Tab-separated table of C-alpha atoms and ligand atoms in Angstrom:
chain	number	residue	atom	x	y	z
A	1	UNK	CA	0.000	0.000	0.000
A	2	UNK	CA	1.158	3.554	-0.678
A	3	UNK	CA	1.325	6.096	2.096
A	4	UNK	CA	1.529	9.854	1.894
A	5	UNK	CA	5.119	11.160	2.025
A	6	UNK	CA	4.737	12.663	5.492
A	7	UNK	CA	2.964	9.667	6.963
A	8	UNK	CA	4.018	6.221	8.144
A	9	UNK	CA	2.144	2.917	8.244
A	10	UNK	CA	2.005	3.172	12.034
A	11	UNK	CA	-0.028	6.414	11.919
A	12	UNK	CA	-3.339	4.815	12.840
A	13	UNK	CA	-1.725	2.664	15.519
A	14	UNK	CA	-0.208	5.676	17.239
A	15	UNK	CA	-3.288	7.841	16.899
A	16	UNK	CA	-5.660	5.135	18.088
A	17	UNK	CA	-3.603	4.014	21.044
A	18	UNK	CA	-3.220	7.623	22.220
A	19	UNK	CA	-7.010	8.117	22.347
A	20	UNK	CA	-8.283	7.893	25.939
A	21	UNK	CA	-11.928	8.579	25.107
A	22	UNK	CA	-14.299	7.997	22.210
A	23	UNK	CA	-14.206	11.743	21.514
A	24	UNK	CA	-10.417	11.675	21.215
A	25	UNK	CA	-10.644	8.627	19.005
A	26	UNK	CA	-13.136	10.378	16.720
A	27	UNK	CA	-10.767	13.347	16.402
A	28	UNK	CA	-7.913	11.003	15.474
A	29	UNK	CA	-10.022	9.172	12.905
A	30	UNK	CA	-11.423	12.181	11.061
A	31	UNK	CA	-7.949	13.681	10.595
A	32	UNK	CA	-6.291	10.462	9.382
A	33	UNK	CA	-4.570	10.507	5.986
A	34	UNK	CA	-2.588	7.298	6.251
A	35	UNK	CA	-3.776	5.505	3.085
A	36	UNK	CA	-2.834	7.371	-0.076
A	37	UNK	CA	-5.269	5.540	-2.362
A	38	UNK	CA	-8.265	5.988	-0.055
A	39	UNK	CA	-7.528	9.626	0.758
A	40	UNK	CA	-7.419	10.377	-2.977
A	41	UNK	CA	-10.601	8.396	-3.678
A	42	UNK	CA	-12.744	9.777	-0.853
A	43	UNK	CA	-11.779	13.366	-1.730
A	44	UNK	CA	-12.323	12.856	-5.439
A	45	UNK	CA	-15.859	11.611	-4.747
A	46	UNK	CA	-16.474	14.844	-2.866
A	47	UNK	CA	-15.293	16.943	-5.784
A	48	UNK	CA	-16.906	15.023	-8.651
A	49	UNK	CA	-20.138	14.024	-6.806
A	50	UNK	CA	-23.099	12.389	-8.521
A	51	UNK	CA	-25.908	14.292	-10.202
A	52	UNK	CA	-28.509	13.659	-7.488
A	53	UNK	CA	-26.231	15.105	-4.787
A	54	UNK	CA	-24.672	17.879	-6.864
A	55	UNK	CA	-25.773	20.566	-4.386
A	56	UNK	CA	-24.369	18.755	-1.329
A	57	UNK	CA	-21.072	19.506	0.348
A	58	UNK	CA	-19.465	16.117	0.841
A	59	UNK	CA	-17.789	15.160	4.114
A	60	UNK	CA	-15.031	13.387	2.127
A	61	UNK	CA	-13.082	12.421	5.251
A	62	UNK	CA	-12.832	9.296	7.413
A	63	UNK	CA	-16.097	8.487	9.187
A	64	UNK	CA	-16.067	7.765	12.940
A	65	UNK	CA	-18.438	5.427	14.776
A	66	UNK	CA	-21.892	6.672	15.701
A	67	UNK	CA	-24.224	5.914	18.582
A	68	UNK	CA	-24.442	5.287	22.298
A	69	UNK	CA	-21.110	5.586	24.171
A	70	UNK	CA	-22.560	3.107	26.694
A	71	UNK	CA	-23.458	0.654	23.930
A	72	UNK	CA	-23.915	-2.997	24.818
A	73	UNK	CA	-24.152	-3.836	21.120
A	74	UNK	CA	-21.773	-2.769	18.315
A	75	UNK	CA	-22.613	-3.171	14.637
A	76	UNK	CA	-19.582	-3.393	12.362
A	77	UNK	CA	-19.960	-2.626	8.669
A	78	UNK	CA	-17.391	-2.730	5.907
A	79	UNK	CA	-16.617	0.899	4.983
A	80	UNK	CA	-18.407	4.169	4.136
A	81	UNK	CA	-20.183	4.323	0.786
A	82	UNK	CA	-18.827	6.934	-1.623
A	83	UNK	CA	-22.124	8.856	-1.828
A	84	UNK	CA	-23.568	7.722	1.503
A	85	UNK	CA	-21.477	8.130	4.654
A	86	UNK	CA	-18.629	9.719	2.673
A	87	UNK	CA	-21.145	12.422	1.745
A	88	UNK	CA	-23.009	12.854	5.039
A	89	UNK	CA	-20.207	12.099	7.511
A	90	UNK	CA	-22.241	9.586	9.543
A	91	UNK	CA	-22.103	5.813	9.265
A	92	UNK	CA	-24.800	4.242	7.074
A	93	UNK	CA	-26.411	7.636	6.511
A	94	UNK	CA	-27.756	8.747	3.158
A	95	UNK	CA	-27.838	5.528	1.153
A	96	UNK	CA	-30.040	2.483	0.563
A	97	UNK	CA	-28.043	0.242	2.917
A	98	UNK	CA	-28.616	2.705	5.722
A	99	UNK	CA	-32.326	2.998	4.946
A	100	UNK	CA	-32.593	-0.769	5.370
A	101	UNK	CA	-30.506	-0.813	8.562
A	102	UNK	CA	-32.202	2.119	10.350
A	103	UNK	CA	-35.636	0.664	9.687
A	104	UNK	CA	-34.580	-2.622	11.267
A	105	UNK	CA	-32.918	-0.933	14.246
A	106	UNK	CA	-36.030	1.163	14.794
A	107	UNK	CA	-38.288	-1.873	14.668
A	108	UNK	CA	-36.295	-3.697	17.353
A	109	UNK	CA	-36.260	-0.604	19.575
A	110	UNK	CA	-32.670	0.577	19.228
A	111	UNK	CA	-33.048	3.625	16.944
A	112	UNK	CA	-35.226	6.675	17.563
A	113	UNK	CA	-36.422	6.841	13.972
A	114	UNK	CA	-36.650	4.620	10.934
A	115	UNK	CA	-34.678	6.926	8.646
A	116	UNK	CA	-31.165	8.324	8.610
A	117	UNK	CA	-30.653	10.632	5.669
A	118	UNK	CA	-28.524	13.434	7.150
A	119	UNK	CA	-26.089	13.735	10.035
A	120	UNK	CA	-28.276	16.434	11.632
A	121	UNK	CA	-31.598	14.596	11.297
A	122	UNK	CA	-31.978	13.966	15.046
A	123	UNK	CA	-31.533	10.196	14.874
A	124	UNK	CA	-30.315	8.758	18.170
A	125	UNK	CA	-29.373	5.220	19.133
A	126	UNK	CA	-29.623	3.591	22.528
A	127	UNK	CA	-27.584	0.643	23.617
A	128	UNK	CA	-25.965	0.334	20.211
A	129	UNK	CA	-23.073	1.844	18.255
A	130	UNK	CA	-22.607	1.592	14.504
A	131	UNK	CA	-19.070	1.505	13.178
A	132	UNK	CA	-16.952	-0.026	10.402
A	133	UNK	CA	-13.832	-2.032	9.704
A	134	UNK	CA	-12.468	0.699	7.389
A	135	UNK	CA	-13.218	4.416	7.832
A	136	UNK	CA	-12.646	5.768	4.320
A	137	UNK	CA	-14.782	5.039	1.266
A	138	UNK	CA	-12.889	2.594	-0.966
A	139	UNK	CA	-13.170	2.252	-4.765
A	140	UNK	CA	-15.767	-0.404	-5.678
A	141	UNK	CA	-16.435	-0.853	-1.929
A	142	UNK	CA	-13.305	-2.998	-1.758
A	143	UNK	CA	-10.536	-1.940	0.610
A	144	UNK	CA	-7.314	-3.862	0.074
A	145	UNK	CA	-6.034	-6.202	2.811
A	146	UNK	CA	-3.275	-3.658	3.556
A	147	UNK	CA	-5.836	-0.857	3.939
A	148	UNK	CA	-7.944	-3.009	6.228
A	149	UNK	CA	-4.887	-3.742	8.345
A	150	UNK	CA	-3.872	-0.066	8.416
A	151	UNK	CA	-7.301	0.989	9.690
A	152	UNK	CA	-7.892	-1.826	12.187
A	153	UNK	CA	-6.270	-0.048	15.183
A	154	UNK	CA	-9.222	2.349	15.180
A	155	UNK	CA	-11.678	-0.518	15.505
A	156	UNK	CA	-9.510	-2.172	18.171
A	157	UNK	CA	-9.529	1.024	20.197
A	158	UNK	CA	-13.209	1.749	19.706
A	159	UNK	CA	-14.191	-1.699	20.954
A	160	UNK	CA	-11.843	-1.294	23.929
A	161	UNK	CA	-13.370	2.086	24.810
A	162	UNK	CA	-16.909	0.676	24.734
A	163	UNK	CA	-16.675	-0.569	28.284
A	164	UNK	CA	-20.280	-1.857	28.394
A	165	UNK	CA	-19.948	-3.786	25.141
A	166	UNK	CA	-21.096	-7.418	25.149
A	167	UNK	CA	-22.480	-8.211	21.685
A	168	UNK	CA	-20.847	-7.509	18.311
A	169	UNK	CA	-22.899	-7.853	15.144
A	170	UNK	CA	-20.755	-8.273	12.024
A	171	UNK	CA	-22.438	-7.059	8.827
A	172	UNK	CA	-20.838	-9.434	6.339
A	173	UNK	CA	-17.831	-11.738	6.242
A	174	UNK	CA	-15.185	-9.031	6.052
A	175	UNK	CA	-16.571	-7.366	9.189
A	176	UNK	CA	-16.689	-10.790	10.871
A	177	UNK	CA	-12.970	-11.304	10.219
A	178	UNK	CA	-12.189	-7.732	11.317
A	179	UNK	CA	-14.061	-8.330	14.587
A	180	UNK	CA	-12.125	-11.548	15.228
A	181	UNK	CA	-8.816	-9.756	14.592
A	182	UNK	CA	-9.750	-6.814	16.819
A	183	UNK	CA	-10.848	-9.107	19.629
A	184	UNK	CA	-7.574	-11.000	19.275
A	185	UNK	CA	-5.720	-7.680	19.561
A	186	UNK	CA	-7.678	-7.024	22.751
A	187	UNK	CA	-6.469	-10.300	24.234
A	188	UNK	CA	-9.286	-12.638	23.252
A	189	UNK	CA	-7.865	-15.313	20.923
A	190	UNK	CA	-9.937	-16.717	18.101
A	191	UNK	CA	-11.232	-20.192	19.031
A	192	UNK	CA	-10.070	-23.204	17.034
A	193	UNK	CA	-11.535	-24.135	14.668
A	194	UNK	CA	-12.086	-20.543	13.627
A	195	UNK	CA	-15.794	-19.597	13.832
A	196	UNK	CA	-17.119	-19.303	10.296
A	197	UNK	CA	-19.206	-16.398	9.108
A	198	UNK	CA	-22.813	-17.145	8.193
A	199	UNK	CA	-26.066	-15.280	8.483
A	200	UNK	CA	-27.179	-15.941	12.068
A	201	UNK	CA	-23.825	-17.426	13.153
A	202	UNK	CA	-22.955	-16.945	16.829
A	203	UNK	CA	-19.565	-17.321	18.492
A	204	UNK	CA	-18.424	-16.657	22.049
A	205	UNK	CA	-15.103	-14.760	22.051
A	206	UNK	CA	-13.833	-13.909	25.515
A	207	UNK	CA	-16.571	-11.895	27.245
A	208	UNK	CA	-18.249	-11.061	23.909
A	209	UNK	CA	-20.866	-12.694	21.705
A	210	UNK	CA	-20.179	-12.297	17.986
A	211	UNK	CA	-23.201	-12.493	15.707
A	212	UNK	CA	-23.164	-12.551	11.904
A	213	UNK	CA	-25.630	-11.156	9.401
A	214	UNK	CA	-25.501	-10.564	5.688
A	215	UNK	CA	-24.577	-6.962	4.908
A	216	UNK	CA	-27.611	-4.772	4.055
A	217	UNK	CA	-26.102	-3.851	0.683
A	218	UNK	CA	-28.350	-3.530	-2.329
A	219	UNK	CA	-26.816	-6.700	-3.792
A	220	UNK	CA	-28.285	-8.564	-0.827
A	221	UNK	CA	-31.504	-6.639	-0.156
A	222	UNK	CA	-32.613	-6.233	-3.790
A	223	UNK	CA	-32.093	-9.933	-4.471
A	224	UNK	CA	-33.893	-11.099	-1.343
A	225	UNK	CA	-30.773	-12.682	0.111
A	226	UNK	CA	-31.338	-10.430	3.120
A	227	UNK	CA	-34.932	-9.505	4.004
A	228	UNK	CA	-36.160	-7.169	6.768
A	229	UNK	CA	-37.341	-10.097	8.956
A	230	UNK	CA	-33.938	-11.779	8.582
A	231	UNK	CA	-32.043	-8.691	9.757
A	232	UNK	CA	-34.553	-7.972	12.514
A	233	UNK	CA	-34.193	-11.554	13.764
A	234	UNK	CA	-30.416	-11.155	14.139
A	235	UNK	CA	-30.778	-7.742	15.787
A	236	UNK	CA	-33.454	-9.164	18.060
A	237	UNK	CA	-31.067	-11.948	19.029
A	238	UNK	CA	-28.430	-9.325	19.839
A	239	UNK	CA	-30.956	-7.500	22.013
A	240	UNK	CA	-31.803	-10.738	23.819
A	241	UNK	CA	-28.127	-11.388	24.520
A	242	UNK	CA	-27.625	-7.828	25.813
A	243	UNK	CA	-31.085	-6.780	27.018
A	244	UNK	CA	-30.611	-7.396	30.718
A	245	UNK	CA	-28.263	-4.453	30.724
A	246	UNK	CA	-30.318	-2.141	28.497
A	247	UNK	CA	-32.667	-0.468	30.938
A	248	UNK	CA	-36.158	0.150	29.640
A	249	UNK	CA	-35.642	-1.598	26.320
A	250	UNK	CA	-38.767	-3.236	24.992
A	251	UNK	CA	-37.878	-5.325	21.947
A	252	UNK	CA	-40.196	-4.536	19.071
A	253	UNK	CA	-41.311	-1.253	20.572
A	254	UNK	CA	-39.770	1.717	18.746
A	255	UNK	CA	-38.699	4.576	20.959
A	256	UNK	CA	-38.609	8.293	20.448
A	257	UNK	CA	-35.637	10.325	21.661
B	301	SF4	S1	-8.800	3.907	5.842
B	301	SF4	FE1	-8.379	4.231	8.031
B	301	SF4	S2	-6.112	4.238	8.207
B	301	SF4	FE2	-6.626	4.554	6.011
B	301	SF4	S3	-6.718	6.828	5.743
B	301	SF4	FE3	-8.794	6.139	6.195
B	301	SF4	S4	-8.991	6.371	8.441
B	301	SF4	FE4	-6.780	6.401	7.967
């Protein structure tokens, strides 16, 4: 992987490990320029835009995690979409994948509204945080293995700073592997044989429960590979595993912030 001339591959490691709070971690993430290819791509998307968002000012920077700092549940996606989170600056906000995800989170009682179109739309989450394995939008939604490795310290640190965290929901196989690597970095070795990703898969890793679901990408939701009841069932399972600690949560009952 190429790095900018004034940066080193250890940039994310240093920045992440220095963060003592989620706020400090967010500051480190949004100023990161470690991966030359992704910095160029995310910024180009913000300059070129697409016709339907021509009037928008794109975020075009790395996207930090979003949600409850006391989260018992963390959802891990792949990476920001070029015209979704890379445009709005909030995970899963402003694209079809997010529309699908927010509706499901709202239906199981974790999101205050069923839509997330803009970063200032008032959406709040309780008991859950939404984050990603890679923080910059990659070309063709495919970060390279080196880019995934470069960005992983941010996920490691975010999971460590979520002191109430018990359940991790991986949105897709890449997020599943990223979660296993981050948990290993936090001192929780991957069991042998390695737990395999599948929709609905569950693995106990140290004090955490790792759940798998197909990613709510259009390739999966438009083809029926992932339906709303399928995603809600996995999220409902996550709530069951964590619900004792989520005061006032009534599964299936949407809440209003
Ligand atoms: S992908 Fe991660 S490590 Fe690479 S530039 Fe973006 S925030 Fe930094």
